XYZ file of C-alpha atoms in Angstrom:
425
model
C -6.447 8.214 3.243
C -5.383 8.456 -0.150
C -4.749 4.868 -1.122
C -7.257 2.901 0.462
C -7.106 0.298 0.425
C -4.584 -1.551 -1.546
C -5.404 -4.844 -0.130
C -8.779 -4.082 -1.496
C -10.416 -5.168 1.743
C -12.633 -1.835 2.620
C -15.637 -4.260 2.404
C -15.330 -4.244 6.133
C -16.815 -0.946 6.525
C -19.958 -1.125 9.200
C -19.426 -5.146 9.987
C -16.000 -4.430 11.073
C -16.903 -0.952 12.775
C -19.837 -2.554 15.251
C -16.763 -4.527 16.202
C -14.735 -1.725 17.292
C -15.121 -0.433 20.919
C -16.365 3.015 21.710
C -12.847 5.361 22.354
C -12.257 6.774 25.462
C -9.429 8.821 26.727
C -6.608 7.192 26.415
C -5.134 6.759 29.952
C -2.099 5.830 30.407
C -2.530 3.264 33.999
C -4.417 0.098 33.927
C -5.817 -0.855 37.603
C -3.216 -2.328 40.314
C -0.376 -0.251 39.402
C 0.141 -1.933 35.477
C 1.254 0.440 32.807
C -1.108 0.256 30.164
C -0.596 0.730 26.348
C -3.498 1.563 24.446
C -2.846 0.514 20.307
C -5.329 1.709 17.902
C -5.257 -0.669 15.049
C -7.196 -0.872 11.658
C -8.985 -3.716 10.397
C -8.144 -5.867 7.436
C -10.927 -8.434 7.516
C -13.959 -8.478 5.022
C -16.173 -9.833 7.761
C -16.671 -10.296 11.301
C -15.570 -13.588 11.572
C -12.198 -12.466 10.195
C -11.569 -9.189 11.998
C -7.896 -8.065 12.717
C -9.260 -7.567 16.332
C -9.212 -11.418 16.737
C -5.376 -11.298 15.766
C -4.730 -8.517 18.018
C -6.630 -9.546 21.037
C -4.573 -12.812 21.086
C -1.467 -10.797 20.641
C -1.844 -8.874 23.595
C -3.053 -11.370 25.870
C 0.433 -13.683 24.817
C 2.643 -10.472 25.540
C 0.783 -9.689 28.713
C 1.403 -13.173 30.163
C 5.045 -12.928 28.917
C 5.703 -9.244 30.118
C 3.431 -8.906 33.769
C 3.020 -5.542 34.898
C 2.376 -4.227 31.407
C -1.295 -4.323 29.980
C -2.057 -3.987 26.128
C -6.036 -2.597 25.319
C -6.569 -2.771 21.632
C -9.300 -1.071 19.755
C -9.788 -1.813 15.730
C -11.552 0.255 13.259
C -12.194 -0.220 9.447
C -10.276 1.631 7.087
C -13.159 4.353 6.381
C -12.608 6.013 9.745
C -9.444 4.611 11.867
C -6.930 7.507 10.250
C -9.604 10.097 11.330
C -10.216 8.467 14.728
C -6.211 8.518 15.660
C -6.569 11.950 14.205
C -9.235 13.734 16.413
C -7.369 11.528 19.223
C -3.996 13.116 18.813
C -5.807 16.754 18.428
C -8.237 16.555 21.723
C -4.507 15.585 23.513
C -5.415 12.293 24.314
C -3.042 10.674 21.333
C -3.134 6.638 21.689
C 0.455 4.981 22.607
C 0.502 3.227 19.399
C -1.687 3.768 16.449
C -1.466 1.317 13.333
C -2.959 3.498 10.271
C -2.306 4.340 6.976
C 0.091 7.531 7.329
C 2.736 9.029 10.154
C 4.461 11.904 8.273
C 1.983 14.751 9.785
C 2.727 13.396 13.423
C 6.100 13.046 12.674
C 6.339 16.417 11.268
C 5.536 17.890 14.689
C 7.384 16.104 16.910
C 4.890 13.658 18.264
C 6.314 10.270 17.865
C 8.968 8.165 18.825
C 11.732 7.270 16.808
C 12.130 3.763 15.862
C 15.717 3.744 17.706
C 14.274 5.003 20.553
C 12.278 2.044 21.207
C 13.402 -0.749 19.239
C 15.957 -3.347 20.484
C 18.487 -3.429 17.116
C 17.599 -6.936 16.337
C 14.162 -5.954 15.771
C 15.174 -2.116 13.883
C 18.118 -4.228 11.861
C 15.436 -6.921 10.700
C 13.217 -3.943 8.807
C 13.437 -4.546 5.041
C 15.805 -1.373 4.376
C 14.096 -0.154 1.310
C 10.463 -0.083 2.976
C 12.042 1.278 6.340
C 13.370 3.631 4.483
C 10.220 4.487 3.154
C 9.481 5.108 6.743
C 12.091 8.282 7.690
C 11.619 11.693 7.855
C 14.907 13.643 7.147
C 17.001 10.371 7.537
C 15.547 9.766 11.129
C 12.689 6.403 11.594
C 9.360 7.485 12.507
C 6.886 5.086 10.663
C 7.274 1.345 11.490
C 6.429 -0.259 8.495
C 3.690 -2.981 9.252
C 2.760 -4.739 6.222
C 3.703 -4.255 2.860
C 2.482 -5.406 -0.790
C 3.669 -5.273 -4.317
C 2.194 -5.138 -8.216
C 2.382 -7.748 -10.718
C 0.792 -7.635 -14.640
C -1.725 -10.537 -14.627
C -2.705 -12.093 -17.503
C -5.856 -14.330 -18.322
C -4.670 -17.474 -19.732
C -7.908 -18.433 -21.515
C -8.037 -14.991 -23.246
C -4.286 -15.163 -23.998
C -4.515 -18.454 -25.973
C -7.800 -17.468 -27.649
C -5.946 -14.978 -29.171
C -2.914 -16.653 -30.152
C -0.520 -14.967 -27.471
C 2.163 -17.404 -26.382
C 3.926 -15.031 -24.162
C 3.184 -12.266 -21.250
C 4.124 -9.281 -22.448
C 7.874 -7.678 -20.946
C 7.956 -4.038 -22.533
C 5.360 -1.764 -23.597
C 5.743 -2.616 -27.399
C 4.797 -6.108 -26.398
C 2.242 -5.163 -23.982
C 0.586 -3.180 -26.602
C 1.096 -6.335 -29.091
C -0.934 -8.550 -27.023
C -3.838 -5.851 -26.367
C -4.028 -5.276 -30.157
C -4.616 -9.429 -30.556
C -7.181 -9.536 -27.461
C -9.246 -6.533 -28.726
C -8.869 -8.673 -32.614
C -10.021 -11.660 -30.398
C -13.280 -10.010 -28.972
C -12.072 -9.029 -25.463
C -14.083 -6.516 -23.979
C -10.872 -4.885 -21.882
C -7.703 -5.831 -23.584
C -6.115 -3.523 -20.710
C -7.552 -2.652 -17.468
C -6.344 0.849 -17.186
C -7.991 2.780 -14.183
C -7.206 5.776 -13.473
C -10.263 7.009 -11.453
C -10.790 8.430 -8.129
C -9.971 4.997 -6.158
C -6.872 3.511 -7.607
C -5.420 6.822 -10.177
C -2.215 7.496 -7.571
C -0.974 3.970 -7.803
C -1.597 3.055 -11.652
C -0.166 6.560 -12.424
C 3.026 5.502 -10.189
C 3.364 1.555 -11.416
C 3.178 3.356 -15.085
C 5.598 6.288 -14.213
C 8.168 3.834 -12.553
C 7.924 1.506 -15.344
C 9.213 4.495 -17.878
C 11.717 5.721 -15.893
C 10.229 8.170 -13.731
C 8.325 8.594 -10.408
C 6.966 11.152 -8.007
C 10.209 12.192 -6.696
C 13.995 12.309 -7.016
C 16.650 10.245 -5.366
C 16.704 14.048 -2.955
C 13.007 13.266 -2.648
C 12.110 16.410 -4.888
C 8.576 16.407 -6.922
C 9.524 14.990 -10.272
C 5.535 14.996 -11.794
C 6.197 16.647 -14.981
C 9.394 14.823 -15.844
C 10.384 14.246 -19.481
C 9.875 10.687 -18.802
C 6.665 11.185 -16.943
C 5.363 13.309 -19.956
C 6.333 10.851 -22.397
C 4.785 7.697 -20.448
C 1.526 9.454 -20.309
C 1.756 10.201 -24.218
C 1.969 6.624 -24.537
C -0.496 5.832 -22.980
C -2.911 8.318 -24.756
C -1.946 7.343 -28.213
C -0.585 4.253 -28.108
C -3.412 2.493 -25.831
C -6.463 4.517 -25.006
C -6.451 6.239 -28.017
C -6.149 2.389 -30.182
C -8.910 1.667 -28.230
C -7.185 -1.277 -25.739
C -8.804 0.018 -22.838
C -12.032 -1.112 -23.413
C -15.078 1.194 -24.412
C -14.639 3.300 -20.867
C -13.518 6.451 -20.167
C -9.835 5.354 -17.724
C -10.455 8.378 -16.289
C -13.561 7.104 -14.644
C -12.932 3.753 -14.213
C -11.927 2.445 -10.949
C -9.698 -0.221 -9.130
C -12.226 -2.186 -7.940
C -14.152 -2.214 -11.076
C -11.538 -3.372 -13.498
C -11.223 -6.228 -11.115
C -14.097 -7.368 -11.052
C -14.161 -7.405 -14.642
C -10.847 -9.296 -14.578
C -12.772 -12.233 -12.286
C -15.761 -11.954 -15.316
C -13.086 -12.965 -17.649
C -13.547 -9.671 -19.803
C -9.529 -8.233 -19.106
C -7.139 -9.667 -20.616
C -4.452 -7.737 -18.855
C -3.691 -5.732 -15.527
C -1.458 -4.774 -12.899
C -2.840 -6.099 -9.630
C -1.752 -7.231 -6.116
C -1.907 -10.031 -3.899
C -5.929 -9.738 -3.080
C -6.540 -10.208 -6.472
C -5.453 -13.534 -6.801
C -7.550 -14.640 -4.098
C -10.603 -12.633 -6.169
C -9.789 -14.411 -9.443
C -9.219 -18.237 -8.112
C -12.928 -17.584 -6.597
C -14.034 -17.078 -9.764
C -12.274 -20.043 -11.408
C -9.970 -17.650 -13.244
C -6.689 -19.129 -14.809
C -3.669 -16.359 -14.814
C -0.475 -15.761 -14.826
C 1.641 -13.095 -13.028
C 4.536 -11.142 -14.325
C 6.878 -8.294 -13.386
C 5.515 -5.019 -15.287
C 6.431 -4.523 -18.602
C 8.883 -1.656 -19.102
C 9.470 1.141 -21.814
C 12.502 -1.197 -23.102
C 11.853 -4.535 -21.303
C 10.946 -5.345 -18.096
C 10.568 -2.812 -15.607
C 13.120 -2.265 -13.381
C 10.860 -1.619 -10.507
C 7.180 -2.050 -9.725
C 5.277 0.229 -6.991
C 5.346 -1.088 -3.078
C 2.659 -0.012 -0.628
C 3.222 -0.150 2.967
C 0.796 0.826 6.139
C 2.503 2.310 9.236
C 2.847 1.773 13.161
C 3.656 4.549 15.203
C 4.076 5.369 18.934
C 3.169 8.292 20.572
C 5.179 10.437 22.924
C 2.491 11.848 24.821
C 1.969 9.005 27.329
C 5.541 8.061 27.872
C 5.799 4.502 28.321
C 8.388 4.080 25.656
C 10.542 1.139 27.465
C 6.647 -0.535 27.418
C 6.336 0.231 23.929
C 9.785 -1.213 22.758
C 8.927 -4.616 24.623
C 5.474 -5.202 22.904
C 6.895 -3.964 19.449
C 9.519 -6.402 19.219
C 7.008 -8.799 20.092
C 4.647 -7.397 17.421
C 8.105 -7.821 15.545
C 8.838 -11.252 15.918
C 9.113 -13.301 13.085
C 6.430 -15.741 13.834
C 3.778 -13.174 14.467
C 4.501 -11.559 11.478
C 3.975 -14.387 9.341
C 0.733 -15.419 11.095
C -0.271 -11.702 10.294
C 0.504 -11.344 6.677
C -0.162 -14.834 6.160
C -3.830 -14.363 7.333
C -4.313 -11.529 4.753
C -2.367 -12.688 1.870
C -0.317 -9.580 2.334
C 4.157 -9.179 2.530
C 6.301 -9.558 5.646
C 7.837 -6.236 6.133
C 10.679 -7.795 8.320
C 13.638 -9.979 6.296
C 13.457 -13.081 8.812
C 9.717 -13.466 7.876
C 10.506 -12.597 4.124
C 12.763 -15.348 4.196
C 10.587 -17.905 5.961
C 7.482 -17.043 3.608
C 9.506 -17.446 0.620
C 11.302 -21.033 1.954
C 7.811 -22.731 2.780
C 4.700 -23.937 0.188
C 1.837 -22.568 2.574
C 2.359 -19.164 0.931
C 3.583 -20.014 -2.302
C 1.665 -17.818 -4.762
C 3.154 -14.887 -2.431
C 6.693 -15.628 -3.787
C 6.490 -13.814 -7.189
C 5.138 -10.479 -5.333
C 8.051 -11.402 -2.718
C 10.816 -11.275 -5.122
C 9.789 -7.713 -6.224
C 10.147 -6.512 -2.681
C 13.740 -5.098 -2.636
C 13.185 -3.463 -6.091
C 9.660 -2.028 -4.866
C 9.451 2.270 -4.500
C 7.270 3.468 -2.274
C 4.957 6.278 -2.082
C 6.696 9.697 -0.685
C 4.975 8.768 3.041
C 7.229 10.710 4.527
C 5.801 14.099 2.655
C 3.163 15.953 4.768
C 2.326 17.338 1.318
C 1.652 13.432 -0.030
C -2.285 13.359 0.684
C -2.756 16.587 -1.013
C -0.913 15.665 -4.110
C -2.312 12.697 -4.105
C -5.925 14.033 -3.962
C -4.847 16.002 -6.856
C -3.381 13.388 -8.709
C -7.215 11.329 -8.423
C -9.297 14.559 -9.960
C -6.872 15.291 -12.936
C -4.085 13.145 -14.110
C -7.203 10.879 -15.578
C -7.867 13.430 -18.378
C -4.378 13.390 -19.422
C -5.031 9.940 -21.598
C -8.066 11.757 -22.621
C -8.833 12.351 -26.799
C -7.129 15.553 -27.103
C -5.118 15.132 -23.100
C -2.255 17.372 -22.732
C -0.096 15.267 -20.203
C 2.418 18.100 -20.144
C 0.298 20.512 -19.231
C -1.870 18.626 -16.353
C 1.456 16.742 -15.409
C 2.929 19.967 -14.981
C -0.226 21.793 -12.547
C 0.012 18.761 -10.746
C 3.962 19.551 -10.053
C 2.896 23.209 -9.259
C 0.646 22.457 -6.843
C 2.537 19.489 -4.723
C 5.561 22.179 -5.072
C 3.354 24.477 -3.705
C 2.217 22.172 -0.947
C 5.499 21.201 0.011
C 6.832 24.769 0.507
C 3.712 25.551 2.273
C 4.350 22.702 4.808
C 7.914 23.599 5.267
């Protein structure tokens, strides 16, 4: 999908895909008269040994001696093909009864899934952080059950900072660009990690957007692209950093994610906006850091960019009083904290929030916590989102480009995901 993955954890790939068993038809009856559920789920390990399947075949096996008569099979994939698999699923009419993936808004679109009132009890649908369930409606009505969630921070490396005399993390562009002017005087190779390639463009382009004022969309949920303030971020960025130089000697436009991180855990970035899997990267590295709330165009920024990946449950097999009982257990507060706390990801529920950010276990978590409320979220609920977004990866790049004319690529962009939308309606 188009943001994978922003836990950075696609190392899984074939490890965590031999783990996965073969899919069948997804029948609805388990033997001796059980109803059986059948949950698609992706995987969010880096290795075998710490598979999501282990987490998930201990789930079900708690909920099936708790709820008898009802049987829960699980299969996990890795993120490279578990979208596609729920995909060819739901088009060969044999649609799982829950499917954990990256996106819902296409199944949504056409009537497939459940609403979340339709199943939930409303303890479980009232304990939903309202600005990521939010993120999970289609024309006001729940469809995607948010699952887990994540935020951005700017780090900073400490060492760099003090070799070049910066006593501060930056809080608005003017002082972001301060400090990137000192690390590049100072010898660092990438005073600011800026990458807007293929892999990670969509979500840098958003943090930056957000952070001047703008976005993808309008408080109506309307494309917004080639907004003034959009436009005039991206100038910014062309003259004020790449064109200074304080993205290091690479082209942003080709310069992914992954790779600015692992220069960050080199100790050759000074600065970045990252998430939670990147502090686990860095303190592997010995890397000292700080994190900050991104800088804005006049201060700090009053809101950074969430990311959240979906449940959803399928009409096609019925089952939904069986689906309602295992999601509020999915729901409960402890398992959600043993889940996010496994992959150094956010609670998506407010009763976990609030026990993550009470206890030490989790502590470096708290600063991403805090931005949760304040996080926007990508327009999920847009069958047009993938497209735009695939657009967004081949050409908003060039507009920080010597000689980039954001208006003009900011403003295809629009045409096309205007385009797209209209099409889809």
């Amino acid at each position: 999908m188009q943001r994978r993955r922003f836990l950075g954890l696609t190392a899984a790939g074939a490890a965590t895909a031999a783990l996965a068993p073969a899919l069948t038809a997804c029948g609805s009856e388990a033997t001796g008269g059980d109803k059986k559920i059948r949950l698609i789920a992706a995987d969010y390990g880096d290795k075998p040994t710490n598979s999501s399947k282990k987490y998930w075949d201990s789930l079900a096996r708690e909920f099936e001696s708790k709820n008898k008569g009802i049987k829960v099979d699980v299969s996990v994939y890795s993120w490279t093909e578990v979208d596609k698999k729920v995909a060819d699923l739901v088009a060969a009419g044999k649609a799982p009864d829950l499917a954990q993936i990256g996106a819902y808004a296409d199944f949504a679109a056409v009537g497939k899934l459940y609403s979340a009132d339709q199943m939930l009890s409303i303890p479980t649908q009232a304990d939903f952080i309202s600005s990521i369930a939010k993120a999970g409606e289609v024309h006001r009505v729940q469809y995607g059950l948010p699952f887990v969630s994540s935020t951005r921070l700017l780090f900073c490396n400490k060492k760099l900072f003090a070799k070049a005399g910066i006593a501060k993390a930056p809080e608005s562009w003017s002082d972001l660009q301060a400090a990137a002017v000192k690390l590049k005087a100072a010898g660092v190779k990438m005073p600011y990690g800026l990458p807007l390639g293929p892999e990670e463009a969509p979500a840098e382009s958003m943090m930056w957007m957000l952070s001047g004022g703008g976005g993808y969309t309008d408080h109506n949920g309307s494309y917004i692209i080639d907004s003034p303030e959009n436009i005039k971020t991206f100038e910014w960025l062309r003259d004020e950093l790449v064109g200074k130089g304080l993205t290091g000697s690479g082209d942003p436009a080709r310069t992914n994610r992954q790779e600015v991180f692992d220069a960050f855990t080199s100790g050759d970035v000074g600065m970045l906006n990252g998430h939670p899997t990147l502090m686990r990267q860095a303190d592997a590295k010995g890397i000292q850091y700080l994190m900050v709330p991104l800088p804005g165009i006049n201060g700090k920024s009053k809101s950074t960019m969430g990311v959240a990946d979906w449940m959803m449950a399928f009409k096609q097999n019925g089952h939904r009083d069986e689906l309602g009982k295992f999601l509020d257990f999915v729901y409960s507060k402890q398992n959600v904290l043993d889940f996010t706390g496994q992959y150094d990801l956010l609670p998506v529920t407010t009763s976990a929030s609030e026990a993550m950010a009470e206890g030490d276990k989790h502590k470096q978590l708290k600063s991403f916590l805090e931005q949760l409320p304040n996080a926007e979220f990508y327009p999920a609920d847009k069958t047009s989102w993938a497209k735009v977004s695939k657009s967004i990866k081949e050409k908003i790049g060039s507009t920080v480009q010597k000689g980039g004319d954001p208006a003009a690529v900011l403003g295809e962009i629009r045409r096309e995901a205007d385009a797209m939308e209209n099409a889809d309606r």
